Amino acid sequence: MLKVPTYVAESPIGGLGVFAGRDIEEGELVWEFHPKTVWTLTEKEVQSLPERLQNLIYTYSYLFEGQWYFCVDNSRFMNHSDQANTLEDKSGVRGASNPLGRDRAVRKILKDEELTCNYKEFDQNWKDKLPS
């Protein structure tokens, strides 16, 4: 669940992106897993959905250890960057490979700047999402 105000708009990275609704300070908590805002689905559950919903899940979810995680808030529009302005913070989270983490700003993020994350850090499906 996003912990800061955001909005969705066209992204220079591609498609839609999520943008900061205010300045975000370095180290500030940007996103945190909350079970009411992230649907967790197995591949079998995804395959049982109509094709248009499968496409939605595959496009806007991340895959971790056989589970698809679909965020229902604006965070599903967060685009990839190798120099992302957010970073996963697993301190205080059960297990080093736990997908139920949180993201913090790695530097000051200005209002109207696009929020980015590094898909390679948490999404086992990143190769299918990113251009070669």
JSON list of N, CA, C and O in Angstrom, two decimals, residues 5 10 19 23 29 34 46 49 51 98-99 111 123 128:
[
{"chain": "A", "resi": 5, "resn": "PRO", "atom": "N", "xyz": [1.09, 10.33, -0.91]},
{"chain": "A", "resi": 5, "resn": "PRO", "atom": "CA", "xyz": [0.13, 10.70, -1.95]},
{"chain": "A", "resi": 5, "resn": "PRO", "atom": "C", "xyz": [0.75, 10.56, -3.34]},
{"chain": "A", "resi": 5, "resn": "PRO", "atom": "O", "xyz": [1.91, 10.95, -3.55]},
{"chain": "A", "resi": 10, "resn": "GLU", "atom": "N", "xyz": [0.64, 9.60, -17.76]},
{"chain": "A", "resi": 10, "resn": "GLU", "atom": "CA", "xyz": [1.49, 9.06, -18.81]},
{"chain": "A", "resi": 10, "resn": "GLU", "atom": "C", "xyz": [2.95, 9.16, -18.37]},
{"chain": "A", "resi": 10, "resn": "GLU", "atom": "O", "xyz": [3.37, 10.17, -17.81]},
{"chain": "A", "resi": 19, "resn": "PHE", "atom": "N", "xyz": [3.26, 8.90, -9.88]},
{"chain": "A", "resi": 19, "resn": "PHE", "atom": "CA", "xyz": [4.04, 10.10, -9.62]},
{"chain": "A", "resi": 19, "resn": "PHE", "atom": "C", "xyz": [3.80, 10.61, -8.20]},
{"chain": "A", "resi": 19, "resn": "PHE", "atom": "O", "xyz": [2.69, 10.46, -7.67]},
{"chain": "A", "resi": 23, "resn": "ASP", "atom": "N", "xyz": [6.65, 16.26, -2.22]},
{"chain": "A", "resi": 23, "resn": "ASP", "atom": "CA", "xyz": [8.05, 15.88, -2.03]},
{"chain": "A", "resi": 23, "resn": "ASP", "atom": "C", "xyz": [8.11, 14.72, -1.03]},
{"chain": "A", "resi": 23, "resn": "ASP", "atom": "O", "xyz": [7.35, 14.68, -0.05]},
{"chain": "A", "resi": 29, "resn": "LEU", "atom": "N", "xyz": [9.26, 6.07, 4.10]},
{"chain": "A", "resi": 29, "resn": "LEU", "atom": "CA", "xyz": [8.51, 4.88, 3.68]},
{"chain": "A", "resi": 29, "resn": "LEU", "atom": "C", "xyz": [7.55, 5.27, 2.56]},
{"chain": "A", "resi": 29, "resn": "LEU", "atom": "O", "xyz": [6.72, 6.16, 2.72]},
{"chain": "A", "resi": 34, "resn": "HIS", "atom": "N", "xyz": [0.42, -4.69, 2.51]},
{"chain": "A", "resi": 34, "resn": "HIS", "atom": "CA", "xyz": [-0.78, -4.79, 3.35]},
{"chain": "A", "resi": 34, "resn": "HIS", "atom": "C", "xyz": [-1.69, -5.80, 2.67]},
{"chain": "A", "resi": 34, "resn": "HIS", "atom": "O", "xyz": [-2.01, -5.65, 1.49]},
{"chain": "A", "resi": 46, "resn": "VAL", "atom": "N", "xyz": [-4.69, -17.74, -11.54]},
{"chain": "A", "resi": 46, "resn": "VAL", "atom": "CA", "xyz": [-4.60, -16.79, -12.65]},
{"chain": "A", "resi": 46, "resn": "VAL", "atom": "C", "xyz": [-5.15, -17.45, -13.92]},
{"chain": "A", "resi": 46, "resn": "VAL", "atom": "O", "xyz": [-5.93, -16.84, -14.66]},
{"chain": "A", "resi": 49, "resn": "LEU", "atom": "N", "xyz": [-8.92, -17.43, -14.60]},
{"chain": "A", "resi": 49, "resn": "LEU", "atom": "CA", "xyz": [-9.57, -16.15, -14.88]},
{"chain": "A", "resi": 49, "resn": "LEU", "atom": "C", "xyz": [-9.81, -15.97, -16.38]},
{"chain": "A", "resi": 49, "resn": "LEU", "atom": "O", "xyz": [-9.09, -16.55, -17.19]},
{"chain": "A", "resi": 51, "resn": "GLU", "atom": "N", "xyz": [-9.36, -14.33, -20.00]},
{"chain": "A", "resi": 51, "resn": "GLU", "atom": "CA", "xyz": [-8.09, -13.92, -20.61]},
{"chain": "A", "resi": 51, "resn": "GLU", "atom": "C", "xyz": [-7.75, -12.46, -20.34]},
{"chain": "A", "resi": 51, "resn": "GLU", "atom": "O", "xyz": [-6.60, -12.12, -20.05]},
{"chain": "A", "resi": 98, "resn": "ASN", "atom": "N", "xyz": [11.43, -12.72, 1.82]},
{"chain": "A", "resi": 98, "resn": "ASN", "atom": "CA", "xyz": [10.00, -12.51, 2.00]},
{"chain": "A", "resi": 98, "resn": "ASN", "atom": "C", "xyz": [9.51, -11.40, 1.07]},
{"chain": "A", "resi": 98, "resn": "ASN", "atom": "O", "xyz": [10.08, -10.31, 1.06]},
{"chain": "A", "resi": 99, "resn": "PRO", "atom": "N", "xyz": [8.43, -11.65, 0.27]},
{"chain": "A", "resi": 99, "resn": "PRO", "atom": "CA", "xyz": [7.93, -10.62, -0.64]},
{"chain": "A", "resi": 99, "resn": "PRO", "atom": "C", "xyz": [7.09, -9.56, 0.07]},
{"chain": "A", "resi": 99, "resn": "PRO", "atom": "O", "xyz": [6.65, -8.61, -0.54]},
{"chain": "A", "resi": 111, "resn": "LYS", "atom": "N", "xyz": [8.02, 16.44, -5.81]},
{"chain": "A", "resi": 111, "resn": "LYS", "atom": "CA", "xyz": [6.62, 16.41, -6.24]},
{"chain": "A", "resi": 111, "resn": "LYS", "atom": "C", "xyz": [6.59, 16.34, -7.77]},
{"chain": "A", "resi": 111, "resn": "LYS", "atom": "O", "xyz": [7.36, 17.01, -8.45]},
{"chain": "A", "resi": 123, "resn": "ASP", "atom": "N", "xyz": [10.94, -9.20, -8.67]},
{"chain": "A", "resi": 123, "resn": "ASP", "atom": "CA", "xyz": [10.00, -9.82, -9.60]},
{"chain": "A", "resi": 123, "resn": "ASP", "atom": "C", "xyz": [10.71, -10.89, -10.43]},
{"chain": "A", "resi": 123, "resn": "ASP", "atom": "O", "xyz": [11.55, -10.58, -11.27]},
{"chain": "A", "resi": 128, "resn": "ASP", "atom": "N", "xyz": [10.53, -11.00, -18.68]},
{"chain": "A", "resi": 128, "resn": "ASP", "atom": "CA", "xyz": [9.40, -10.94, -19.61]},
{"chain": "A", "resi": 128, "resn": "ASP", "atom": "C", "xyz": [8.81, -9.52, -19.71]},
{"chain": "A", "resi": 128, "resn": "ASP", "atom": "O", "xyz": [8.12, -9.21, -20.66]}
]
